[in-house]
Each structure stands twice: as C-alpha cells, then as structure tokens.
Amino acid sequence: MVLRWYTLVVDCHDVRKQAAWWAEALGWRTIHETDDECVNIPGWVDEDTLKDLPWERIGPGMVFVPVPEGKAVKNRLHLDLAPHTSQDREAEIARLETLGARRVDVGQPAGPGWTVLADPEGNEFCVLSSRDS
C-alpha cells in the first residue's frame, strides 16, 4: 500500500489572492474558489490525463485556507522551485518579484546555490539552480 501526497495546504489571510498568486507563479490553475478555500492544480492536468495515470503517480495540488493569525516565524516546511536549464533563472526570480515575491534572509549561508523568497503573505520558498530533471 502507498499513500499519495494529495495537497499542500497554505494558511493565509486572503485565500483568493494567495491562490491567484501561486497559480501565476507556477503556471497552475485554480479549479475551486470560495472565500473559505481555493484549490490549485498544475496547468497541464486535465481529466483525460488523470484517467491514464495510476492514482499514486498523480502529483499534489495546493489548497489555500483562511486563518486569523499572521505568520510569525520562519517556515518549518517550504517549497523548492527550480527552473529548467533552458530558462533564465534570474529572469524567473525577477518575474516572481514583479508578481509580489520578495527576497528574505532566513539565515542561509552566503553564496548558496539557491535564492530564498517569500510570497505576498510571507511564506518562504527557494528558487534553486536550473535543472534538467
């Protein structure tokens, strides 16, 4: 038996804005949207593709839910994003910053192979060096 990573849940103040931001950042789409919950899935996913994949091989989505409290400390869990080797990594970071991400210092060493950013509500994530797989 195997469990499937189904979703990553993001606590936030404005679920619609956060879902829209992450959809734009990742090229995903929002498939469910209310004031109490928004759900994003990869942009390439469609019903026909899902029918042909084994259940345990379907990748996770992102769910955004409201919470009253603000973010207070560094995340204990974060996303690592990587551009393809055919992409300009610095241009991708600049694109994310244009969308509202900001560079943050979480105590990372000088000159790492990644850049730490935060989404508009302060959730940290990293942009790694370019990868081909």
mmCIF file of C-alpha atoms in Angstrom:
data_model
loop_
_atom_site.group_PDB
_atom_site.id
_atom_site.type_symbol
_atom_site.label_atom_id
_atom_site.label_comp_id
_atom_site.label_asym_id
_atom_site.label_seq_id
_atom_site.Cartn_x
_atom_site.Cartn_y
_atom_site.Cartn_z
ATOM 1 C CA MET A 1 0.000 0.000 0.000
ATOM 2 C CA VAL A 2 1.204 3.512 -0.759
ATOM 3 C CA LEU A 3 -0.107 6.904 0.267
ATOM 4 C CA ARG A 4 -0.394 9.705 -2.228
ATOM 5 C CA TRP A 5 0.761 13.235 -1.464
ATOM 6 C CA TYR A 6 -2.569 14.855 -2.187
ATOM 7 C CA THR A 7 -2.196 18.573 -1.403
ATOM 8 C CA LEU A 8 -0.051 21.181 0.233
ATOM 9 C CA VAL A 9 -2.256 23.340 2.464
ATOM 10 C CA VAL A 10 -1.342 27.010 2.802
ATOM 11 C CA ASP A 11 -2.773 29.013 5.699
ATOM 12 C CA CYS A 12 -3.368 32.620 4.688
ATOM 13 C CA HIS A 13 -5.477 35.730 5.194
ATOM 14 C CA ASP A 14 -6.732 36.198 1.637
ATOM 15 C CA VAL A 15 -7.234 32.776 0.040
ATOM 16 C CA ARG A 16 -8.264 34.147 -3.339
ATOM 17 C CA LYS A 17 -5.224 36.424 -3.655
ATOM 18 C CA GLN A 18 -2.800 33.732 -2.478
ATOM 19 C CA ALA A 19 -4.266 31.108 -4.814
ATOM 20 C CA ALA A 20 -4.097 33.537 -7.735
ATOM 21 C CA TRP A 21 -0.502 34.483 -6.876
ATOM 22 C CA TRP A 22 0.679 30.867 -6.711
ATOM 23 C CA ALA A 23 -1.252 29.931 -9.864
ATOM 24 C CA GLU A 24 0.515 32.712 -11.739
ATOM 25 C CA ALA A 25 3.905 31.914 -10.206
ATOM 26 C CA LEU A 26 3.726 28.213 -11.098
ATOM 27 C CA GLY A 27 1.629 28.312 -14.270
ATOM 28 C CA TRP A 28 -1.112 26.386 -12.464
ATOM 29 C CA ARG A 29 -4.848 26.992 -12.473
ATOM 30 C CA THR A 30 -7.436 27.475 -9.772
ATOM 31 C CA ILE A 31 -10.176 24.848 -10.037
ATOM 32 C CA HIS A 32 -12.175 25.735 -6.911
ATOM 33 C CA GLU A 33 -12.554 29.224 -5.485
ATOM 34 C CA THR A 34 -14.549 30.448 -2.486
ATOM 35 C CA ASP A 35 -13.731 32.806 0.384
ATOM 36 C CA ASP A 36 -13.076 29.744 2.577
ATOM 37 C CA GLU A 37 -10.980 27.617 0.232
ATOM 38 C CA CYS A 38 -9.198 27.769 -3.106
ATOM 39 C CA VAL A 39 -7.618 24.813 -4.880
ATOM 40 C CA ASN A 40 -4.815 24.981 -7.461
ATOM 41 C CA ILE A 41 -3.594 22.173 -9.695
ATOM 42 C CA PRO A 42 -0.819 22.023 -12.281
ATOM 43 C CA GLY A 43 -1.808 23.700 -15.536
ATOM 44 C CA TRP A 44 -1.112 20.597 -17.633
ATOM 45 C CA VAL A 45 -3.540 18.397 -15.703
ATOM 46 C CA ASP A 46 -6.806 17.553 -17.419
ATOM 47 C CA GLU A 47 -9.406 14.850 -16.894
ATOM 48 C CA ASP A 48 -8.104 12.638 -19.727
ATOM 49 C CA THR A 49 -4.546 12.741 -18.394
ATOM 50 C CA LEU A 50 -5.715 11.841 -14.903
ATOM 51 C CA LYS A 51 -7.630 8.817 -16.188
ATOM 52 C CA ASP A 52 -4.435 7.392 -17.686
ATOM 53 C CA LEU A 53 -2.221 7.869 -14.625
ATOM 54 C CA PRO A 54 -2.032 5.453 -11.701
ATOM 55 C CA TRP A 55 -3.602 7.109 -8.655
ATOM 56 C CA GLU A 56 -0.355 7.195 -6.669
ATOM 57 C CA ARG A 57 1.507 8.967 -9.514
ATOM 58 C CA ILE A 58 -0.779 11.996 -9.662
ATOM 59 C CA GLY A 59 1.072 14.996 -8.247
ATOM 60 C CA PRO A 60 -0.211 17.162 -5.424
ATOM 61 C CA GLY A 61 -2.251 20.319 -5.639
ATOM 62 C CA MET A 62 -2.273 23.349 -3.363
ATOM 63 C CA VAL A 63 -5.164 24.299 -1.093
ATOM 64 C CA PHE A 64 -5.465 27.762 0.443
ATOM 65 C CA VAL A 65 -7.483 28.155 3.635
ATOM 66 C CA PRO A 66 -8.108 31.207 5.838
ATOM 67 C CA VAL A 67 -6.584 31.641 9.280
ATOM 68 C CA PRO A 68 -6.947 34.650 11.592
ATOM 69 C CA GLU A 69 -3.341 34.828 12.769
ATOM 70 C CA GLY A 70 -0.426 36.168 10.777
ATOM 71 C CA LYS A 71 2.807 34.360 10.021
ATOM 72 C CA ALA A 72 5.227 34.874 12.904
ATOM 73 C CA VAL A 73 8.345 32.748 12.339
ATOM 74 C CA LYS A 74 10.331 31.054 9.586
ATOM 75 C CA ASN A 75 8.502 28.188 7.895
ATOM 76 C CA ARG A 76 9.430 24.698 9.083
ATOM 77 C CA LEU A 77 8.481 23.376 5.644
ATOM 78 C CA HIS A 78 8.949 25.173 2.327
ATOM 79 C CA LEU A 79 8.813 24.620 -1.422
ATOM 80 C CA ASP A 80 11.946 24.358 -3.546
ATOM 81 C CA LEU A 81 11.283 25.536 -7.096
ATOM 82 C CA ALA A 82 13.726 25.045 -9.951
ATOM 83 C CA PRO A 83 13.806 26.479 -13.440
ATOM 84 C CA HIS A 84 14.690 24.223 -16.369
ATOM 85 C CA THR A 85 18.186 24.584 -17.804
ATOM 86 C CA SER A 86 16.607 26.249 -20.851
ATOM 87 C CA GLN A 87 15.230 29.042 -18.656
ATOM 88 C CA ASP A 88 16.962 32.150 -17.328
ATOM 89 C CA ARG A 89 16.973 31.641 -13.547
ATOM 90 C CA GLU A 90 17.495 35.318 -12.753
ATOM 91 C CA ALA A 91 14.651 36.276 -15.087
ATOM 92 C CA GLU A 92 12.369 33.815 -13.265
ATOM 93 C CA ILE A 93 13.334 35.338 -9.911
ATOM 94 C CA ALA A 94 12.677 38.820 -11.309
ATOM 95 C CA ARG A 95 9.279 37.631 -12.618
ATOM 96 C CA LEU A 96 8.354 36.339 -9.151
ATOM 97 C CA GLU A 97 9.469 39.620 -7.599
ATOM 98 C CA THR A 98 7.326 41.532 -10.117
ATOM 99 C CA LEU A 99 4.375 39.376 -9.021
ATOM 100 C CA GLY A 100 4.996 40.376 -5.384
ATOM 101 C CA ALA A 101 7.613 37.984 -4.005
ATOM 102 C CA ARG A 102 10.465 39.466 -2.007
ATOM 103 C CA ARG A 103 13.938 38.249 -1.129
ATOM 104 C CA VAL A 104 14.306 37.229 2.507
ATOM 105 C CA ASP A 105 17.113 36.239 4.837
ATOM 106 C CA VAL A 106 16.356 33.137 6.895
ATOM 107 C CA GLY A 107 19.957 32.634 7.934
ATOM 108 C CA GLN A 108 21.081 30.994 4.701
ATOM 109 C CA PRO A 109 24.847 30.933 4.098
ATOM 110 C CA ALA A 110 26.478 33.484 1.808
ATOM 111 C CA GLY A 111 26.569 32.450 -1.839
ATOM 112 C CA PRO A 112 24.267 29.405 -1.731
ATOM 113 C CA GLY A 113 23.003 27.730 -4.898
ATOM 114 C CA TRP A 114 19.501 28.957 -4.150
ATOM 115 C CA THR A 115 17.628 32.200 -3.534
ATOM 116 C CA VAL A 116 15.150 32.485 -0.671
ATOM 117 C CA LEU A 117 11.990 34.411 -1.469
ATOM 118 C CA ALA A 118 8.683 34.954 0.321
ATOM 119 C CA ASP A 119 5.236 35.059 -1.254
ATOM 120 C CA PRO A 120 2.986 38.096 -0.650
ATOM 121 C CA GLU A 121 1.915 36.761 2.779
ATOM 122 C CA GLY A 122 5.472 35.953 3.871
ATOM 123 C CA ASN A 123 5.706 32.194 3.227
ATOM 124 C CA GLU A 124 9.289 31.346 2.299
ATOM 125 C CA PHE A 125 10.259 29.290 -0.730
ATOM 126 C CA CYS A 126 13.510 28.761 -2.623
ATOM 127 C CA VAL A 127 14.457 29.081 -6.258
ATOM 128 C CA LEU A 128 17.213 26.562 -6.888
ATOM 129 C CA SER A 129 19.777 26.449 -9.655
ATOM 130 C CA SER A 130 18.495 25.342 -13.072
ATOM 131 C CA ARG A 131 17.818 21.616 -13.502
ATOM 132 C CA ASP A 132 17.110 19.338 -16.453
ATOM 133 C CA SER A 133 15.283 16.652 -14.470
#
